[in-house]
Short mmCIF file of C-alpha atoms and ligand atoms in Angstrom, two decimals:
data_model
loop_
_atom_site.label_atom_id
_atom_site.label_comp_id
_atom_site.label_asym_id
_atom_site.label_seq_id
_atom_site.Cartn_x
_atom_site.Cartn_y
_atom_site.Cartn_z
CA MET A 67 -16.37 2.88 -17.99
CA LYS A 68 -16.24 1.40 -21.66
CA HIS A 69 -12.80 0.17 -21.28
CA VAL A 70 -13.79 -1.90 -18.58
CA GLN A 71 -14.99 -5.48 -19.66
CA SER A 72 -16.99 -6.61 -15.78
CA LEU A 73 -16.06 -7.26 -12.08
CA THR A 74 -15.39 -10.80 -12.82
CA CYS A 75 -15.03 -13.48 -9.45
CA ILE A 76 -12.40 -14.72 -8.66
CA ARG A 77 -13.46 -17.35 -7.57
CA CYS A 78 -16.44 -18.91 -9.62
CA GLY A 79 -15.50 -17.38 -12.58
CA ALA A 80 -19.19 -15.55 -12.34
CA GLU A 81 -19.03 -11.41 -14.73
CA HIS A 82 -21.24 -9.21 -12.87
CA ALA A 83 -21.64 -5.68 -14.49
CA PRO A 84 -20.07 -2.04 -12.38
CA ARG A 85 -22.22 -0.93 -10.86
CA PRO A 86 -19.95 2.05 -8.53
CA ASP A 87 -21.47 -0.38 -4.98
CA THR A 88 -20.77 -3.34 -6.22
CA CYS A 89 -18.92 -5.24 -3.70
CA THR A 90 -18.72 -9.10 -3.67
CA CYS A 91 -20.29 -12.07 -5.76
CA SER A 92 -23.53 -12.41 -5.45
CA GLN A 93 -23.70 -16.29 -6.91
CA CYS A 94 -20.42 -17.68 -4.01
CA GLY A 95 -19.92 -14.70 -2.06
CA GLY A 96 -16.27 -14.17 -3.60
CA LEU A 97 -14.31 -11.07 -4.15
CA LEU A 98 -14.22 -8.77 -7.45
CA GLU A 99 -12.00 -8.04 -9.66
CA VAL A 100 -11.91 -5.50 -12.69
CA VAL A 101 -11.50 -6.53 -16.15
CA TYR A 102 -10.53 -4.24 -18.02
CA ASP A 103 -10.63 -4.09 -22.20
CA TYR A 104 -6.43 -4.15 -22.75
CA ALA A 105 -7.62 -3.72 -26.93
CA SER A 106 -9.49 -1.02 -26.20
CA ILE A 107 -7.05 1.01 -23.76
CA ARG A 108 -4.14 0.34 -25.42
CA CYS A 109 -5.86 2.26 -28.25
CA SER A 110 -5.82 4.97 -26.69
CA ILE A 111 -2.62 5.64 -24.91
CA SER A 112 0.98 5.10 -25.28
CA ARG A 113 4.14 6.81 -23.68
CA ALA A 114 4.00 9.92 -25.30
CA ILE A 115 1.01 10.09 -24.44
CA LEU A 116 1.30 10.02 -20.36
CA GLU A 117 4.78 11.72 -20.48
CA ASN A 118 3.40 14.86 -21.76
CA ARG A 119 0.54 14.76 -19.35
CA ARG A 120 0.93 17.84 -16.41
CA ASP A 121 -1.52 15.96 -13.75
CA PRO A 122 0.97 14.80 -11.80
CA SER A 123 -1.65 12.71 -9.48
CA MET A 124 -2.65 9.12 -9.69
CA TRP A 125 -5.08 10.05 -12.05
CA ARG A 126 -3.25 10.78 -14.85
CA TYR A 127 -3.89 7.29 -15.31
CA ARG A 128 -7.60 7.51 -16.38
CA GLU A 129 -7.54 5.14 -19.20
CA PHE A 130 -6.35 2.54 -16.54
CA LEU A 131 -8.19 3.10 -14.13
CA PRO A 132 -12.11 2.27 -13.49
CA ILE A 133 -14.21 5.38 -12.58
CA ALA A 134 -16.93 6.90 -15.37
CA LYS A 135 -16.19 8.86 -17.50
CA GLU A 136 -17.80 12.09 -16.84
CA SER A 137 -17.55 11.42 -12.84
CA ASP A 138 -14.56 14.07 -11.30
CA PRO A 139 -11.77 12.95 -9.35
CA SER A 140 -10.84 16.53 -7.93
CA GLY A 141 -10.14 16.27 -3.93
CA LEU A 142 -6.61 16.08 -1.73
CA ARG A 143 -3.59 15.64 -4.25
CA VAL A 144 -2.93 11.89 -4.05
CA GLY A 145 0.05 10.15 -5.65
CA GLY A 146 3.04 11.83 -7.78
CA SER A 147 5.50 10.86 -5.10
CA PRO A 148 9.19 10.64 -5.99
CA LEU A 149 10.89 7.82 -6.54
CA TYR A 150 14.30 8.08 -5.06
CA LYS A 151 17.83 6.14 -6.29
CA ALA A 152 19.28 4.94 -2.56
CA VAL A 153 23.20 4.92 -4.16
CA ARG A 154 24.46 5.27 -0.27
CA LEU A 155 22.25 2.45 0.97
CA ALA A 156 22.80 0.37 -1.91
CA ASP A 157 26.67 0.89 -1.70
CA HIS A 158 26.37 0.07 2.00
CA LEU A 159 23.89 -3.81 1.58
CA GLY A 160 26.76 -4.26 -1.69
CA LEU A 161 22.81 -3.91 -4.00
CA ALA A 162 23.62 -2.93 -7.70
CA ALA A 163 20.62 0.06 -8.38
CA LEU A 164 18.44 0.06 -5.21
CA TYR A 165 15.18 2.69 -5.22
CA ILE A 166 12.98 4.29 -2.82
CA LYS A 167 10.01 5.46 -3.81
CA ASP A 168 8.73 6.50 -1.20
CA ASP A 169 4.66 7.05 -0.67
CA GLY A 170 4.42 8.61 3.01
CA ILE A 171 4.72 11.55 1.25
CA ASN A 172 1.22 11.49 -0.04
CA PRO A 173 -1.88 14.29 2.03
CA THR A 174 -2.64 11.65 5.05
CA ALA A 175 0.69 10.47 4.78
CA SER A 176 0.82 7.18 3.85
CA LEU A 177 -0.11 4.38 -0.25
CA LYS A 178 -3.84 4.11 1.13
CA ASP A 179 -4.40 7.89 0.13
CA ARG A 180 -4.75 5.79 -3.59
CA PRO A 181 -7.50 3.81 -2.46
CA SER A 182 -9.23 6.30 -0.52
CA ALA A 183 -9.00 8.73 -3.47
CA MET A 184 -10.81 6.15 -5.66
CA ALA A 185 -12.84 4.57 -2.82
CA VAL A 186 -14.24 8.67 -2.75
CA VAL A 187 -14.70 8.48 -6.57
CA LYS A 188 -17.11 5.47 -5.93
CA ALA A 189 -18.85 6.71 -3.26
CA ALA A 190 -19.28 9.50 -4.81
CA GLU A 191 -20.21 7.97 -8.40
CA ALA A 192 -22.52 5.61 -5.95
CA GLY A 193 -24.45 8.55 -5.11
CA ALA A 194 -23.19 7.82 -0.97
CA ASP A 195 -23.21 10.01 1.60
CA THR A 196 -21.55 7.74 4.33
CA ILE A 197 -18.53 5.45 3.66
CA ALA A 198 -17.03 2.98 6.11
CA CYS A 199 -13.99 0.92 6.88
CA SER A 200 -12.16 -0.48 9.48
CA SER A 201 -8.41 -0.48 9.64
CA THR A 202 -4.97 -1.23 11.03
CA GLY A 203 -4.91 2.82 11.73
CA ASN A 204 -4.01 3.76 7.27
CA ALA A 205 -6.91 3.16 5.73
CA ALA A 206 -8.95 4.92 8.55
CA SER A 207 -6.51 7.66 8.46
CA SER A 208 -6.36 8.21 3.74
CA LEU A 209 -10.51 7.14 4.36
CA ALA A 210 -10.62 10.36 6.21
CA GLY A 211 -9.33 12.82 5.01
CA ASN A 212 -9.76 12.49 0.99
CA ALA A 213 -13.89 12.25 3.03
CA ALA A 214 -12.96 15.31 4.36
CA ALA A 215 -12.11 16.86 1.37
CA ARG A 216 -14.83 15.56 -0.32
CA GLY A 217 -17.64 16.19 2.53
CA PHE A 218 -18.58 12.94 3.29
CA LYS A 219 -18.95 11.60 7.06
CA THR A 220 -17.35 8.83 7.40
CA TYR A 221 -17.82 6.11 10.67
CA ILE A 222 -14.38 4.97 11.07
CA PHE A 223 -13.33 1.50 12.71
CA VAL A 224 -9.85 0.77 14.39
CA PRO A 225 -8.38 -1.40 16.72
CA GLU A 226 -7.78 -0.40 20.39
CA ARG A 227 -3.76 -0.21 19.17
CA ALA A 228 -4.27 2.11 16.61
CA PRO A 229 -0.79 4.18 16.95
CA LYS A 230 -1.89 7.28 18.63
CA GLY A 231 -0.69 9.77 15.54
CA LYS A 232 -2.79 7.77 13.02
CA VAL A 233 -6.21 8.43 15.50
CA ALA A 234 -5.25 11.38 15.90
CA GLN A 235 -5.71 11.85 11.86
CA LEU A 236 -8.61 10.76 12.11
CA LEU A 237 -10.10 12.94 14.42
CA MET A 238 -8.79 16.16 13.92
CA PHE A 239 -10.53 15.07 9.79
CA GLY A 240 -14.00 14.34 11.58
CA ALA A 241 -14.43 11.27 11.22
CA GLN A 242 -16.65 8.69 13.81
CA VAL A 243 -14.62 6.86 15.58
CA VAL A 244 -14.98 3.75 16.28
CA SER A 245 -11.33 2.60 18.67
CA VAL A 246 -12.40 -1.55 19.02
CA LYS A 247 -10.89 -3.39 22.21
CA GLY A 248 -9.18 -6.55 20.44
CA SER A 249 -8.08 -7.73 16.91
CA TYR A 250 -7.74 -6.46 14.10
CA GLU A 251 -9.90 -8.99 13.05
CA ASP A 252 -12.70 -8.15 15.44
CA THR A 253 -12.76 -4.76 14.00
CA PHE A 254 -13.00 -6.01 10.93
CA ARG A 255 -16.23 -8.53 11.67
CA LEU A 256 -18.38 -5.36 14.06
CA SER A 257 -17.45 -3.13 10.97
CA ALA A 258 -19.16 -5.34 8.36
CA GLU A 259 -21.70 -5.92 10.66
CA ALA A 260 -22.33 -2.01 11.11
CA ILE A 261 -21.89 -1.23 7.44
CA GLN A 262 -25.06 -3.82 6.32
CA ARG A 263 -27.09 -2.60 9.19
CA TRP A 264 -25.80 0.69 8.28
CA GLY A 265 -25.85 0.75 3.72
CA TRP A 266 -22.59 2.59 4.19
CA TYR A 267 -20.34 3.01 1.51
CA ASN A 268 -17.63 -0.13 1.85
CA ARG A 269 -14.55 0.72 2.09
CA ASN A 270 -13.23 -2.77 3.24
CA ALA A 271 -10.13 -3.38 2.34
CA ALA A 272 -10.33 -6.15 -0.53
CA ILE A 273 -14.36 -6.34 -0.63
CA ASN A 274 -14.39 -3.27 -1.96
CA PRO A 275 -13.00 -4.07 -5.79
CA TYR A 276 -11.99 -0.53 -6.74
CA LEU A 277 -9.44 -0.08 -4.48
CA MET A 278 -6.38 -1.67 -5.83
CA GLU A 279 -7.22 -0.23 -9.03
CA GLY A 280 -6.01 2.88 -6.87
CA LYS A 281 -3.36 0.37 -5.94
CA LYS A 282 -2.52 -0.27 -8.58
CA THR A 283 -1.18 3.35 -10.02
CA VAL A 284 2.21 3.37 -7.61
CA SER A 285 3.12 0.98 -10.12
CA PHE A 286 3.12 2.84 -13.49
CA GLU A 287 4.44 5.83 -11.74
CA ILE A 288 7.97 3.38 -11.44
CA ALA A 289 7.15 2.41 -14.35
CA GLU A 290 7.34 5.73 -15.95
CA GLN A 291 10.21 7.38 -13.83
CA LEU A 292 12.79 4.82 -14.63
CA ASN A 293 11.98 5.85 -18.20
CA TRP A 294 10.33 2.29 -18.01
CA GLN A 295 12.99 0.50 -17.09
CA ILE A 296 11.74 -2.24 -15.33
CA PRO A 297 13.28 -3.89 -11.59
CA ASP A 298 14.24 -6.48 -11.30
CA TYR A 299 12.22 -7.38 -8.16
CA VAL A 300 9.68 -4.54 -5.79
CA ALA A 301 9.58 -5.48 -2.50
CA VAL A 302 6.49 -4.76 -0.76
CA SER A 303 5.31 -5.03 2.54
CA VAL A 304 2.22 -7.41 2.85
CA GLY A 305 -0.57 -7.03 5.41
CA ASP A 306 -4.61 -8.00 4.20
CA GLY A 307 -2.51 -8.54 0.53
CA CYS A 308 -4.50 -5.74 -1.69
CA THR A 309 -1.40 -3.55 -2.29
CA ILE A 310 0.70 -6.26 -2.99
CA ALA A 311 -2.02 -7.45 -5.43
CA GLY A 312 -2.12 -3.96 -6.32
CA VAL A 313 1.02 -3.47 -7.58
CA TRP A 314 1.44 -6.80 -9.50
CA LYS A 315 -1.94 -5.43 -11.63
CA GLY A 316 -0.57 -2.10 -12.14
CA PHE A 317 2.72 -4.19 -13.68
CA LYS A 318 0.25 -5.87 -15.46
CA ASP A 319 -1.81 -3.52 -17.18
CA LEU A 320 1.16 -1.88 -18.68
CA TYR A 321 2.66 -5.47 -20.24
CA GLU A 322 -0.90 -5.66 -21.05
CA THR A 323 -1.28 -2.27 -23.05
CA GLY A 324 2.36 -3.02 -24.53
CA LEU A 325 3.82 0.21 -22.71
CA ILE A 326 6.51 -1.96 -21.23
CA HIS A 327 7.49 -5.52 -22.02
CA LYS A 328 8.86 -7.80 -19.29
CA LEU A 329 7.25 -7.53 -15.23
CA PRO A 330 9.14 -7.06 -12.16
CA ARG A 331 10.17 -9.77 -9.53
CA LEU A 332 7.90 -9.38 -6.35
CA ILE A 333 9.56 -9.55 -2.58
CA SER A 334 6.41 -10.47 -0.30
CA VAL A 335 7.36 -8.97 3.37
CA GLN A 336 5.80 -9.87 6.14
CA ALA A 337 6.73 -9.36 9.86
CA GLU A 338 7.11 -13.35 11.47
CA GLY A 339 4.81 -12.43 14.33
CA CYS A 340 2.55 -12.02 11.35
CA CYS A 341 2.76 -13.50 8.18
CA PRO A 342 0.26 -16.21 7.16
CA ILE A 343 0.41 -15.09 3.36
CA ASN A 344 4.15 -16.18 3.61
CA LYS A 345 3.15 -19.33 4.96
CA ALA A 346 0.70 -20.15 2.76
CA PHE A 347 3.23 -18.65 -0.05
CA SER A 348 6.45 -20.19 1.36
CA GLU A 349 4.62 -24.37 2.14
CA GLY A 350 2.68 -23.99 -1.49
CA SER A 351 -0.97 -23.91 0.22
CA SER A 352 -3.43 -22.41 -1.09
CA THR A 353 -5.42 -22.25 2.65
CA LEU A 354 -5.16 -19.69 4.58
CA VAL A 355 -3.80 -20.22 8.28
CA PRO A 356 -4.35 -17.16 10.41
CA MET A 357 -2.39 -16.36 12.07
CA GLU A 358 -1.86 -13.70 15.82
CA GLU A 359 -1.16 -9.99 15.35
CA ASN A 360 2.39 -9.69 17.26
CA THR A 361 4.40 -7.31 15.80
CA ILE A 362 6.06 -3.72 16.37
CA ALA A 363 4.23 -2.92 12.39
CA ASP A 364 1.44 -2.49 13.37
CA SER A 365 0.03 -1.53 9.64
CA ILE A 366 0.57 -5.37 8.88
CA ALA A 367 -0.60 -6.72 11.99
CA VAL A 368 -3.45 -8.95 9.44
CA GLY A 369 -3.87 -12.30 11.85
CA VAL A 370 -7.18 -12.62 8.71
CA PRO A 371 -6.10 -11.19 5.71
CA ARG A 372 -8.47 -10.42 3.71
CA ASN A 373 -7.40 -10.49 0.13
CA PHE A 374 -4.98 -14.05 0.54
CA HIS A 375 -5.59 -15.18 -2.81
CA LYS A 376 -5.05 -12.53 -4.72
CA ALA A 377 -1.77 -11.95 -3.00
CA LEU A 378 -0.57 -15.73 -3.59
CA ARG A 379 -1.66 -15.52 -6.97
CA ALA A 380 0.42 -12.44 -6.94
CA ILE A 381 3.77 -13.82 -5.85
CA ARG A 382 3.10 -17.18 -7.67
CA GLU A 383 2.54 -15.38 -10.93
CA SER A 384 4.87 -13.65 -10.76
CA ASP A 385 8.20 -15.77 -9.85
CA GLY A 386 8.17 -14.51 -7.22
CA ILE A 387 10.19 -14.22 -3.33
CA ALA A 388 8.65 -13.93 0.75
CA VAL A 389 11.16 -13.31 2.90
CA ASN A 390 9.59 -12.37 6.58
CA VAL A 391 11.62 -10.05 8.66
CA SER A 392 12.14 -9.69 12.96
CA ASP A 393 10.78 -6.70 14.28
CA GLY A 394 14.48 -6.36 15.46
CA GLU A 395 14.89 -5.91 11.55
CA ILE A 396 12.49 -3.62 10.38
CA LEU A 397 13.68 -1.45 13.11
CA SER A 398 17.29 -1.38 11.75
CA ALA A 399 15.77 -0.96 8.82
CA MET A 400 13.83 3.12 9.78
CA GLN A 401 17.37 3.96 11.42
CA VAL A 402 18.79 2.78 8.44
CA LEU A 403 17.15 4.12 5.88
CA GLY A 404 16.48 6.97 7.91
CA LYS A 405 20.16 7.59 8.05
CA THR A 406 21.11 6.62 3.70
CA CYS A 407 18.01 8.09 2.77
CA GLY A 408 16.59 11.09 4.08
CA VAL A 409 13.32 8.92 4.16
CA PHE A 410 10.91 8.50 7.49
CA GLY A 411 8.97 5.26 6.97
CA GLU A 412 6.91 3.71 9.58
CA PRO A 413 7.17 0.18 11.03
CA ALA A 414 5.40 -1.40 7.92
CA GLY A 415 6.67 1.42 5.79
CA VAL A 416 10.32 -0.03 5.63
CA THR A 417 9.39 -3.50 6.40
CA GLY A 418 9.74 -3.81 1.94
CA THR A 419 13.38 -2.29 2.67
CA ALA A 420 13.78 -4.89 6.26
CA GLY A 421 12.70 -7.43 3.31
CA VAL A 422 15.16 -6.14 0.51
CA ILE A 423 18.52 -6.33 3.53
CA LYS A 424 17.31 -9.83 4.26
CA ALA A 425 17.04 -11.97 0.96
CA LEU A 426 20.62 -10.74 0.57
CA GLN A 427 21.98 -11.42 3.07
CA LEU A 428 19.99 -15.25 2.58
CA LYS A 429 21.33 -14.97 -1.08
CA LEU A 430 17.68 -15.53 -1.88
CA ILE A 431 18.39 -12.15 -4.68
CA PRO A 432 21.94 -11.76 -6.62
CA ALA A 433 24.05 -8.96 -5.65
CA SER A 434 23.66 -7.19 -9.06
CA ALA A 435 19.48 -7.02 -9.27
CA SER A 436 17.72 -3.49 -9.46
CA VAL A 437 15.64 -3.40 -7.14
CA VAL A 438 12.83 -0.90 -5.89
CA SER A 439 11.48 -0.12 -2.34
CA LEU A 440 8.03 0.28 -1.54
CA VAL A 441 8.29 2.80 1.16
CA THR A 442 4.08 2.53 2.40
CA GLY A 443 3.80 4.79 5.23
CA ASN A 444 5.48 7.78 7.18
CA GLY A 445 7.44 7.55 10.62
CA LEU A 446 5.66 10.40 12.12
CA LYS A 447 1.99 8.44 12.53
CA ASP A 448 3.92 6.15 14.60
CA ILE A 449 6.28 8.25 16.73
CA ALA A 450 6.98 5.24 19.77
CA ALA A 451 8.49 3.44 16.84
CA ALA A 452 10.82 5.63 15.85
CA ILE A 453 12.68 6.42 19.51
CA ARG A 454 12.45 3.29 20.17
CA ALA A 455 14.96 2.39 16.20
CA ALA A 456 16.33 5.67 17.02
CA GLY A 457 16.73 5.87 20.99
CA ALA A 458 17.39 9.43 22.71
CA PRO A 459 19.23 12.08 21.80
CA ILE A 460 21.36 13.77 24.31
CA CYS A 461 19.85 15.66 27.50
CA ILE A 462 21.14 18.12 29.46
CA GLU A 463 21.45 21.35 31.37
CA PRO A 464 22.22 24.64 29.27
CA ASP A 465 26.09 23.85 29.58
CA MET A 466 29.63 23.22 27.83
CA GLY A 467 30.71 21.96 30.98
CA LEU A 468 28.00 19.10 30.56
CA LEU A 469 27.81 19.18 27.16
CA LEU A 470 31.58 18.38 26.42
CA GLN A 471 31.22 15.30 29.92
CA ALA A 472 27.95 13.73 26.99
CA PHE A 473 29.70 13.45 23.96
CA LYS A 474 32.91 12.39 25.50
CA ALA A 475 30.70 9.65 26.54
CA ARG A 476 29.11 9.09 23.27
CA GLY A 477 32.15 8.72 21.91
CA VAL A 478 31.79 12.20 19.94
CA PRO A 479 34.82 13.23 18.36
CA PHE A 480 36.02 16.71 19.87
C1 PLP B 730 -1.90 -1.13 4.61
C2 PLP B 730 -0.48 -1.11 4.72
C3 PLP B 730 0.37 -1.54 4.58
C4 PLP B 730 0.09 -3.03 3.52
O1 PLP B 730 -0.65 -3.19 2.48
P1 PLP B 730 -2.04 -4.81 2.78
O2 PLP B 730 -3.24 -4.21 1.18
O3 PLP B 730 -2.78 -4.69 3.92
O4 PLP B 730 -1.46 -4.96 2.48
C5 PLP B 730 1.72 -1.45 4.34
N1 PLP B 730 2.56 0.16 4.54
C6 PLP B 730 1.29 0.25 5.56
C7 PLP B 730 2.14 1.67 5.78
C8 PLP B 730 0.11 -0.10 5.69
O5 PLP B 730 -1.07 1.22 6.19
ZN1 ZN B 731 -18.22 -15.99 -7.59
#
């Protein structure tokens, strides 16, 4: 890892050697950040080198990732998700250019496969045999899947509210699942205690500094897929804040190494019923005020975001904007993405898109903008929410007369 300089504390600035199991700052307990030697990366990478690589997975960006030279990252195929030009949706919204990055196609159907794939490589480097995390659901199912593919045991803590699809994934991947009767915050605290007690490898969001490095690969892909033409805005749904911070780090890495010459502005999208990061941003505050976890978008129902400071810094540095959306707006974005793009996202998965729609309505972004919206999780994970968004099908006895009646009642034109 000669291109990794240190793990630097974002609170006190202390520098730590990048050991595979280093989590928080040993001096102040603050969160760490992987700092690179960009001059060294710059010498070993170019647009042409990247474009000629055949590996479509996130590991095609190895020079930018904090893994040991001899590490074998093989496992599930993570990354390489499609970026669709959403022409019909852009026209419908009156937006110059809109792209949908569908990360719901990852092996366990969410963007969380990127950090989880990183977690299993680092756990292997650390010589661990058991990995644990707490999660609203997707970090859990992705860890369980990626760990199963590499033969690790997993202990997973999820709040009782986690959608059934995600719990089914966990059980299918052989995780030891603890469903906690409490909030995500309660779940996180119990997992932290258990990890300390039994010494498992820690895949908790924000606490493990390597995870964000997996997340940032989504930005590398966007840049390559747009032929290095960086969009004006990138919209991200925000819970703990690791995704938006990772997205920002990815673009900054490319900028620092001279592969791109423009940075996008971030659109941080949260649910009205749980928006502590956006609230602080809008008030110009840097103090976290916890909120209730009151939204249908379970993956971003995070009352005490673990990556509050990095997320806030990312939005500010990018000269970004913050948009809050209601559950109704999230459900409506689910339907409109499905109908106009054929992309089926879970509620938190489409929250970024709901934010783009709202930002346009509020004139926070101009109609002339180019925008990438991340879809972070697949809709099949949470069927109950999908049915709320889409309504029920026609349900009748097998009879043509009844079919005609039903079509008439729904205004189908025959
Ligand atoms: C985890 C998650 C997010 C948000 O990521 P954070 O790092 O928690 O901000 C958004 N959408 C989905 C589907 C997720 O699983
Ligand atoms: Zn520190």
